PDB file of C-alpha atoms in Angstrom:
ATOM      1  CA  SER B 243       0.031  -0.038   0.063  1.00 75.00           C
ATOM      2  CA  GLN B 244       1.038   3.676  -0.486  1.00 74.00           C
ATOM      3  CA  LYS B 245       3.242   5.049   2.289  1.00 84.00           C
ATOM      4  CA  ILE B 246       4.563   8.429   3.003  1.00 89.00           C
ATOM      5  CA  GLU B 247       7.094   8.892   5.864  1.00 89.00           C
ATOM      6  CA  GLN B 248       8.424  11.989   7.274  1.00 90.00           C
ATOM      7  CA  ASN B 249      11.603  10.901   8.953  1.00 77.00           C
ATOM      8  CA  SER B 250      11.291  13.005  12.157  1.00 78.00           C
ATOM      9  CA  GLU B 251       8.275  13.424  14.304  1.00 83.00           C
ATOM     10  CA  ALA B 252      10.130  16.453  15.797  1.00 91.00           C
ATOM     11  CA  LEU B 253      13.198  18.569  14.957  1.00 92.00           C
ATOM     12  CA  ASN B 254      14.687  21.141  17.046  1.00 95.00           C
ATOM     13  CA  ILE B 255      17.359  23.469  15.762  1.00 95.00           C
ATOM     14  CA  GLN B 256      18.992  26.779  16.633  1.00 97.00           C
ATOM     15  CA  GLU B 257      17.851  29.982  15.243  1.00 97.00           C
ATOM     16  CA  GLY B 258      19.907  30.979  12.116  1.00 97.00           C
ATOM     17  CA  LYS B 259      20.668  27.447  11.036  1.00 97.00           C
ATOM     18  CA  THR B 260      19.121  25.688   8.034  1.00 97.00           C
ATOM     19  CA  ALA B 261      16.336  23.208   8.975  1.00 96.00           C
ATOM     20  CA  THR B 262      16.086  20.097   6.696  1.00 97.00           C
ATOM     21  CA  LEU B 263      12.951  18.094   6.700  1.00 97.00           C
ATOM     22  CA  THR B 264      12.644  14.742   4.834  1.00 97.00           C
ATOM     23  CA  CYS B 265       9.728  13.053   3.021  1.00 96.00           C
ATOM     24  CA  ASN B 266      10.089   9.610   1.745  1.00 95.00           C
ATOM     25  CA  TYR B 267       7.482   7.551  -0.092  1.00 94.00           C
ATOM     26  CA  THR B 268       6.916   4.033  -1.297  1.00 90.00           C
ATOM     27  CA  ASN B 269       4.513   2.252  -3.631  1.00 87.00           C
ATOM     28  CA  TYR B 270       3.508   5.425  -5.330  1.00 85.00           C
ATOM     29  CA  SER B 271       4.359   7.447  -8.477  1.00 86.00           C
ATOM     30  CA  PRO B 272       3.421  11.033  -7.859  1.00 88.00           C
ATOM     31  CA  ALA B 273       3.060  13.501 -10.425  1.00 88.00           C
ATOM     32  CA  TYR B 274       3.876  16.270  -7.888  1.00 92.00           C
ATOM     33  CA  LEU B 275       4.790  16.777  -4.291  1.00 94.00           C
ATOM     34  CA  GLN B 276       3.676  19.431  -2.040  1.00 95.00           C
ATOM     35  CA  TRP B 277       4.668  20.997   1.242  1.00 97.00           C
ATOM     36  CA  TYR B 278       2.266  22.559   3.841  1.00 97.00           C
ATOM     37  CA  ARG B 279       2.654  24.359   7.103  1.00 98.00           C
ATOM     38  CA  GLN B 280       0.260  23.800   9.897  1.00 97.00           C
ATOM     39  CA  ASP B 281       0.308  25.993  13.076  1.00 96.00           C
ATOM     40  CA  PRO B 282      -1.546  24.755  16.257  1.00 93.00           C
ATOM     41  CA  GLY B 283      -5.287  24.907  15.943  1.00 92.00           C
ATOM     42  CA  ARG B 284      -5.286  25.882  12.412  1.00 95.00           C
ATOM     43  CA  GLY B 285      -5.578  24.259   9.038  1.00 96.00           C
ATOM     44  CA  PRO B 286      -2.588  23.452   6.808  1.00 96.00           C
ATOM     45  CA  VAL B 287      -1.263  26.379   4.598  1.00 96.00           C
ATOM     46  CA  PHE B 288       0.202  25.578   1.075  1.00 95.00           C
ATOM     47  CA  LEU B 289       3.811  26.502   0.853  1.00 96.00           C
ATOM     48  CA  LEU B 290       5.484  24.985  -2.375  1.00 95.00           C
ATOM     49  CA  LEU B 291       4.673  22.417  -5.103  1.00 94.00           C
ATOM     50  CA  ILE B 292       7.425  20.574  -7.157  1.00 95.00           C
ATOM     51  CA  ARG B 293       6.629  18.395 -10.090  1.00 93.00           C
ATOM     52  CA  GLU B 294       8.100  15.031 -11.001  1.00 91.00           C
ATOM     53  CA  ASN B 295      10.150  16.592 -13.728  1.00 92.00           C
ATOM     54  CA  GLU B 296      11.647  19.297 -11.514  1.00 94.00           C
ATOM     55  CA  LYS B 297      14.690  18.741  -9.334  1.00 91.00           C
ATOM     56  CA  GLU B 298      14.434  21.925  -7.240  1.00 96.00           C
ATOM     57  CA  LYS B 299      12.178  24.755  -6.262  1.00 96.00           C
ATOM     58  CA  ARG B 300      12.757  27.869  -4.161  1.00 96.00           C
ATOM     59  CA  LYS B 301      10.606  30.433  -2.683  1.00 95.00           C
ATOM     60  CA  GLU B 302      12.330  33.127  -0.452  1.00 96.00           C
ATOM     61  CA  ARG B 303      14.104  31.188   2.366  1.00 97.00           C
ATOM     62  CA  LEU B 304      12.519  27.827   1.330  1.00 98.00           C
ATOM     63  CA  LYS B 305      13.797  25.255  -0.965  1.00 98.00           C
ATOM     64  CA  VAL B 306      12.423  21.893  -2.049  1.00 98.00           C
ATOM     65  CA  THR B 307      14.154  19.109  -3.912  1.00 97.00           C
ATOM     66  CA  PHE B 308      12.428  16.060  -5.428  1.00 96.00           C
ATOM     67  CA  ASP B 309      14.136  12.712  -6.315  1.00 94.00           C
ATOM     68  CA  THR B 310      11.892  10.391  -8.072  1.00 92.00           C
ATOM     69  CA  THR B 311      14.712   7.786  -8.156  1.00 93.00           C
ATOM     70  CA  LEU B 312      15.294   7.804  -4.282  1.00 94.00           C
ATOM     71  CA  LYS B 313      11.527   8.607  -3.846  1.00 94.00           C
ATOM     72  CA  GLN B 314      12.438  11.381  -1.474  1.00 95.00           C
ATOM     73  CA  SER B 315      11.899  15.162  -1.111  1.00 96.00           C
ATOM     74  CA  LEU B 316      13.869  17.459   1.088  1.00 97.00           C
ATOM     75  CA  PHE B 317      12.542  20.727   2.501  1.00 97.00           C
ATOM     76  CA  HIS B 318      14.885  23.196   3.558  1.00 98.00           C
ATOM     77  CA  ILE B 319      14.430  26.358   5.509  1.00 98.00           C
ATOM     78  CA  THR B 320      17.511  28.580   5.520  1.00 97.00           C
ATOM     79  CA  ALA B 321      18.205  31.269   8.116  1.00 97.00           C
ATOM     80  CA  SER B 322      15.663  29.683  10.337  1.00 97.00           C
ATOM     81  CA  GLN B 323      13.673  31.972  12.758  1.00 97.00           C
ATOM     82  CA  PRO B 324      11.440  31.132  15.800  1.00 97.00           C
ATOM     83  CA  ALA B 325       8.473  32.201  13.628  1.00 97.00           C
ATOM     84  CA  ASP B 326       9.209  29.090  11.461  1.00 98.00           C
ATOM     85  CA  SER B 327       8.301  26.835  14.252  1.00 98.00           C
ATOM     86  CA  ALA B 328       5.251  24.757  13.144  1.00 97.00           C
ATOM     87  CA  THR B 329       4.388  21.304  11.820  1.00 96.00           C
ATOM     88  CA  TYR B 330       5.408  20.870   8.146  1.00 97.00           C
ATOM     89  CA  LEU B 331       3.522  18.257   6.019  1.00 96.00           C
ATOM     90  CA  CYS B 332       4.428  16.634   2.739  1.00 96.00           C
ATOM     91  CA  ALA B 333       1.659  15.628   0.385  1.00 94.00           C
ATOM     92  CA  LEU B 334       1.849  13.630  -2.917  1.00 93.00           C
ATOM     93  CA  GLY B 335      -0.586  13.765  -5.769  1.00 89.00           C
ATOM     94  CA  ARG B 336      -1.296  12.561  -9.336  1.00 84.00           C
ATOM     95  CA  GLU B 337      -2.755  14.699 -12.216  1.00 75.00           C
ATOM     96  CA  SER B 338      -6.245  13.465 -12.364  1.00 66.00           C
ATOM     97  CA  SER B 339      -9.744  14.577 -12.204  1.00 49.00           C
ATOM     98  CA  ALA B 340      -9.961  13.194  -8.710  1.00 58.00           C
ATOM     99  CA  SER B 341      -7.246  15.449  -7.492  1.00 64.00           C
ATOM    100  CA  LYS B 342      -6.651  13.408  -4.474  1.00 79.00           C
ATOM    101  CA  ILE B 343      -3.547  14.000  -2.367  1.00 86.00           C
ATOM    102  CA  ILE B 344      -2.033  11.947   0.301  1.00 90.00           C
ATOM    103  CA  PHE B 345      -0.558  13.571   3.344  1.00 93.00           C
ATOM    104  CA  GLY B 346       2.488  12.472   5.515  1.00 93.00           C
ATOM    105  CA  SER B 347       2.060  12.768   9.296  1.00 90.00           C
ATOM    106  CA  GLY B 348       4.247  15.741   9.570  1.00 94.00           C
ATOM    107  CA  THR B 349       7.335  16.962  11.217  1.00 95.00           C
ATOM    108  CA  ARG B 350       7.066  19.467  14.190  1.00 95.00           C
ATOM    109  CA  LEU B 351       9.763  22.011  13.822  1.00 96.00           C
ATOM    110  CA  SER B 352      10.980  23.935  16.720  1.00 97.00           C
ATOM    111  CA  ILE B 353      13.552  26.845  16.296  1.00 97.00           C
ATOM    112  CA  ARG B 354      14.937  27.996  19.439  1.00 95.00           C
ATOM    113  CA  PRO B 355      16.301  31.635  19.887  1.00 93.00           C
TER     114      PRO B 355
ATOM    115  CA  ASP L  44     -12.810  37.885   4.089  1.00 63.00           C
ATOM    116  CA  THR L  45     -12.257  34.297   4.959  1.00 73.00           C
ATOM    117  CA  ALA L  46     -11.526  32.027   1.964  1.00 92.00           C
ATOM    118  CA  VAL L  47     -12.747  28.746   3.436  1.00 97.00           C
ATOM    119  CA  SER L  48     -14.940  28.880   6.597  1.00 96.00           C
ATOM    120  CA  GLN L  49     -16.237  26.098   8.741  1.00 97.00           C
ATOM    121  CA  THR L  50     -18.849  26.131  11.479  1.00 97.00           C
ATOM    122  CA  PRO L  51     -18.718  25.248  14.144  1.00 97.00           C
ATOM    123  CA  LYS L  52     -15.115  25.547  15.295  1.00 96.00           C
ATOM    124  CA  TYR L  53     -15.730  23.342  18.291  1.00 97.00           C
ATOM    125  CA  LEU L  54     -18.521  20.637  18.738  1.00 97.00           C
ATOM    126  CA  VAL L  55     -18.821  18.517  21.896  1.00 98.00           C
ATOM    127  CA  THR L  56     -21.577  15.859  21.797  1.00 97.00           C
ATOM    128  CA  GLN L  57     -22.615  12.650  23.264  1.00 97.00           C
ATOM    129  CA  MET L  58     -22.358   9.191  21.666  1.00 97.00           C
ATOM    130  CA  GLY L  59     -25.278   8.276  19.499  1.00 97.00           C
ATOM    131  CA  ASN L  60     -26.131  11.872  18.480  1.00 98.00           C
ATOM    132  CA  ASP L  61     -26.363  13.270  14.880  1.00 98.00           C
ATOM    133  CA  LYS L  62     -24.377  16.378  13.963  1.00 97.00           C
ATOM    134  CA  SER L  63     -23.409  18.496  11.059  1.00 97.00           C
ATOM    135  CA  ILE L  64     -20.451  20.554  10.081  1.00 98.00           C
ATOM    136  CA  LYS L  65     -20.750  23.228   7.493  1.00 97.00           C
ATOM    137  CA  CYS L  66     -18.105  24.505   5.115  1.00 97.00           C
ATOM    138  CA  GLU L  67     -18.232  27.385   2.782  1.00 97.00           C
ATOM    139  CA  GLN L  68     -15.644  28.854   0.195  1.00 96.00           C
ATOM    140  CA  ASN L  69     -15.652  32.062  -1.730  1.00 95.00           C
ATOM    141  CA  LEU L  70     -12.664  31.151  -3.919  1.00 94.00           C
ATOM    142  CA  GLY L  71     -14.760  29.873  -6.794  1.00 92.00           C
ATOM    143  CA  HIS L  72     -12.871  26.619  -6.687  1.00 91.00           C
ATOM    144  CA  ASP L  73     -14.472  23.499  -8.317  1.00 88.00           C
ATOM    145  CA  THR L  74     -13.309  20.834  -5.962  1.00 90.00           C
ATOM    146  CA  MET L  75     -13.966  20.617  -2.237  1.00 93.00           C
ATOM    147  CA  TYR L  76     -12.840  18.106   0.218  1.00 94.00           C
ATOM    148  CA  TRP L  77     -13.354  16.770   3.874  1.00 95.00           C
ATOM    149  CA  TYR L  78     -10.303  15.478   5.725  1.00 96.00           C
ATOM    150  CA  LYS L  79     -10.080  13.983   9.254  1.00 96.00           C
ATOM    151  CA  GLN L  80      -7.060  14.730  11.386  1.00 95.00           C
ATOM    152  CA  ASP L  81      -6.706  12.438  14.316  1.00 89.00           C
ATOM    153  CA  SER L  82      -4.715  12.839  17.498  1.00 83.00           C
ATOM    154  CA  LYS L  83      -1.567  11.848  15.933  1.00 79.00           C
ATOM    155  CA  LYS L  84      -1.920  14.714  13.388  1.00 80.00           C
ATOM    156  CA  PHE L  85      -2.340  12.268  10.436  1.00 86.00           C
ATOM    157  CA  LEU L  86      -4.498  14.045   7.825  1.00 92.00           C
ATOM    158  CA  LYS L  87      -6.681  11.666   5.961  1.00 92.00           C
ATOM    159  CA  ILE L  88      -9.003  12.379   3.099  1.00 92.00           C
ATOM    160  CA  MET L  89     -12.637  11.335   3.619  1.00 93.00           C
ATOM    161  CA  PHE L  90     -14.656  12.762   0.593  1.00 91.00           C
ATOM    162  CA  SER L  91     -14.197  14.995  -2.463  1.00 89.00           C
ATOM    163  CA  TYR L  92     -16.612  16.720  -4.503  1.00 88.00           C
ATOM    164  CA  ASN L  93     -16.157  18.425  -7.977  1.00 85.00           C
ATOM    165  CA  ASN L  94     -18.879  20.730  -9.216  1.00 81.00           C
ATOM    166  CA  LYS L  95     -21.327  19.190  -6.596  1.00 81.00           C
ATOM    167  CA  GLU L  96     -20.462  15.599  -7.788  1.00 84.00           C
ATOM    168  CA  LEU L  97     -18.932  13.137  -5.376  1.00 86.00           C
ATOM    169  CA  ILE L  98     -15.722  12.038  -6.861  1.00 82.00           C
ATOM    170  CA  ILE L  99     -13.765  10.517  -3.909  1.00 82.00           C
ATOM    171  CA  ASN L 100     -15.210   8.402  -1.283  1.00 82.00           C
ATOM    172  CA  GLU L 101     -12.545   6.860   0.882  1.00 82.00           C
ATOM    173  CA  THR L 102     -13.390   3.987   3.131  1.00 78.00           C
ATOM    174  CA  VAL L 103     -15.488   5.879   5.584  1.00 88.00           C
ATOM    175  CA  PRO L 104     -18.474   4.478   7.627  1.00 91.00           C
ATOM    176  CA  ASN L 105     -21.791   5.314   5.922  1.00 91.00           C
ATOM    177  CA  ARG L 106     -22.691   7.236   9.020  1.00 95.00           C
ATOM    178  CA  PHE L 107     -20.841  10.088   7.392  1.00 95.00           C
ATOM    179  CA  SER L 108     -22.649  11.707   4.643  1.00 93.00           C
ATOM    180  CA  PRO L 109     -21.511  14.691   2.625  1.00 93.00           C
ATOM    181  CA  LYS L 110     -23.799  16.975   1.050  1.00 92.00           C
ATOM    182  CA  SER L 111     -23.068  19.639  -1.515  1.00 92.00           C
ATOM    183  CA  PRO L 112     -25.930  22.031  -2.189  1.00 91.00           C
ATOM    184  CA  ASP L 113     -24.032  24.185  -4.463  1.00 90.00           C
ATOM    185  CA  LYS L 114     -20.331  24.691  -5.601  1.00 89.00           C
ATOM    186  CA  ALA L 115     -19.624  27.007  -2.639  1.00 94.00           C
ATOM    187  CA  HIS L 116     -20.836  24.675   0.060  1.00 95.00           C
ATOM    188  CA  LEU L 117     -19.888  21.234   1.262  1.00 95.00           C
ATOM    189  CA  ASN L 118     -21.455  19.921   4.387  1.00 96.00           C
ATOM    190  CA  LEU L 119     -20.713  16.796   6.443  1.00 97.00           C
ATOM    191  CA  HIS L 120     -23.422  15.091   8.495  1.00 97.00           C
ATOM    192  CA  ILE L 121     -22.546  12.378  10.949  1.00 97.00           C
ATOM    193  CA  ASN L 122     -25.103  10.032  12.288  1.00 97.00           C
ATOM    194  CA  SER L 123     -24.862   7.932  15.461  1.00 97.00           C
ATOM    195  CA  LEU L 124     -21.614   9.514  16.590  1.00 97.00           C
ATOM    196  CA  GLU L 125     -18.997   7.146  18.142  1.00 97.00           C
ATOM    197  CA  LEU L 126     -16.038   7.851  20.493  1.00 96.00           C
ATOM    198  CA  GLY L 127     -13.654   7.151  17.541  1.00 94.00           C
ATOM    199  CA  ASP L 128     -15.146  10.016  15.608  1.00 96.00           C
ATOM    200  CA  SER L 129     -13.340  12.573  17.870  1.00 96.00           C
ATOM    201  CA  ALA L 130     -10.957  14.392  15.716  1.00 96.00           C
ATOM    202  CA  VAL L 131     -10.298  17.596  13.921  1.00 97.00           C
ATOM    203  CA  TYR L 132     -12.233  17.790  10.525  1.00 98.00           C
ATOM    204  CA  PHE L 133     -10.999  19.951   7.894  1.00 98.00           C
ATOM    205  CA  CYS L 134     -12.699  21.348   4.895  1.00 97.00           C
ATOM    206  CA  ALA L 135     -10.480  22.146   1.818  1.00 96.00           C
ATOM    207  CA  THR L 136     -10.758  23.420  -1.768  1.00 94.00           C
ATOM    208  CA  ALA L 137      -8.782  23.242  -4.846  1.00 90.00           C
ATOM    209  CA  SER L 138      -9.009  24.758  -8.318  1.00 80.00           C
ATOM    210  CA  ARG L 139      -8.643  22.784 -11.639  1.00 75.00           C
ATOM    211  CA  LYS L 140      -5.706  25.174 -12.630  1.00 75.00           C
ATOM    212  CA  SER L 141      -3.632  24.406  -9.525  1.00 76.00           C
ATOM    213  CA  ASN L 142      -3.104  21.577  -7.327  1.00 83.00           C
ATOM    214  CA  GLU L 143      -2.850  23.676  -4.153  1.00 89.00           C
ATOM    215  CA  GLN L 144      -5.348  23.032  -1.447  1.00 92.00           C
ATOM    216  CA  TYR L 145      -6.843  25.672   0.718  1.00 95.00           C
ATOM    217  CA  PHE L 146      -7.940  24.622   4.197  1.00 97.00           C
ATOM    218  CA  GLY L 147     -10.577  25.811   6.544  1.00 97.00           C
ATOM    219  CA  PRO L 148      -9.808  26.452  10.196  1.00 96.00           C
ATOM    220  CA  GLY L 149     -11.042  23.073  11.227  1.00 97.00           C
ATOM    221  CA  THR L 150     -13.824  21.724  13.432  1.00 98.00           C
ATOM    222  CA  ARG L 151     -12.756  19.905  16.587  1.00 97.00           C
ATOM    223  CA  LEU L 152     -15.281  17.358  17.366  1.00 97.00           C
ATOM    224  CA  THR L 153     -15.358  15.700  20.737  1.00 97.00           C
ATOM    225  CA  VAL L 154     -17.682  12.754  21.360  1.00 97.00           C
ATOM    226  CA  THR L 155     -18.188  11.957  25.103  1.00 97.00           C
TER     227      THR L 155
END
């Protein structure tokens, strides 16, 4: 069956460092992968989408890589700030009319001052 | 002006009751979803509607019945509530042009 794993349930790093979160998947061939941010008591917020034919995507301090051979995506936050503390979810999807995406269980990131 | 809204935000009820959660979107998106997020934060799709038509129905007990009166609304009715139904329920939308999903604030359901 399809499986998505985010390697750490929680990650704590020092402010200013680069945070790197990992998303691995098995038994699935996604057309794209997304990353969302979720704060306590709120719904997930879309951050970035990367397609299967793209190796890397950037948005401000965020960078996402996608390796379909390794079946892995890395999500980087450079120059991390305490305000980046949140849970980050990866999600996989295929291009279809159903538009169904599958979410990982998330990594709770804490940036300490 | 909230893009995706849900009511109520909190719902506490007893086992066996029937309850509804409402979702409204003003983004003009074609597709709407209901997700369940359990205590371990795992977000699982339940239903998806596209232009008022049910297109995804994951293995969900038939006590759960979604209803889409129009493209801007997707409500979730739950019959005979059970303890295991306690979770946060999220409504979300997406457009055909983009695969981004926009989530509502969630409804925390507690069944006692």
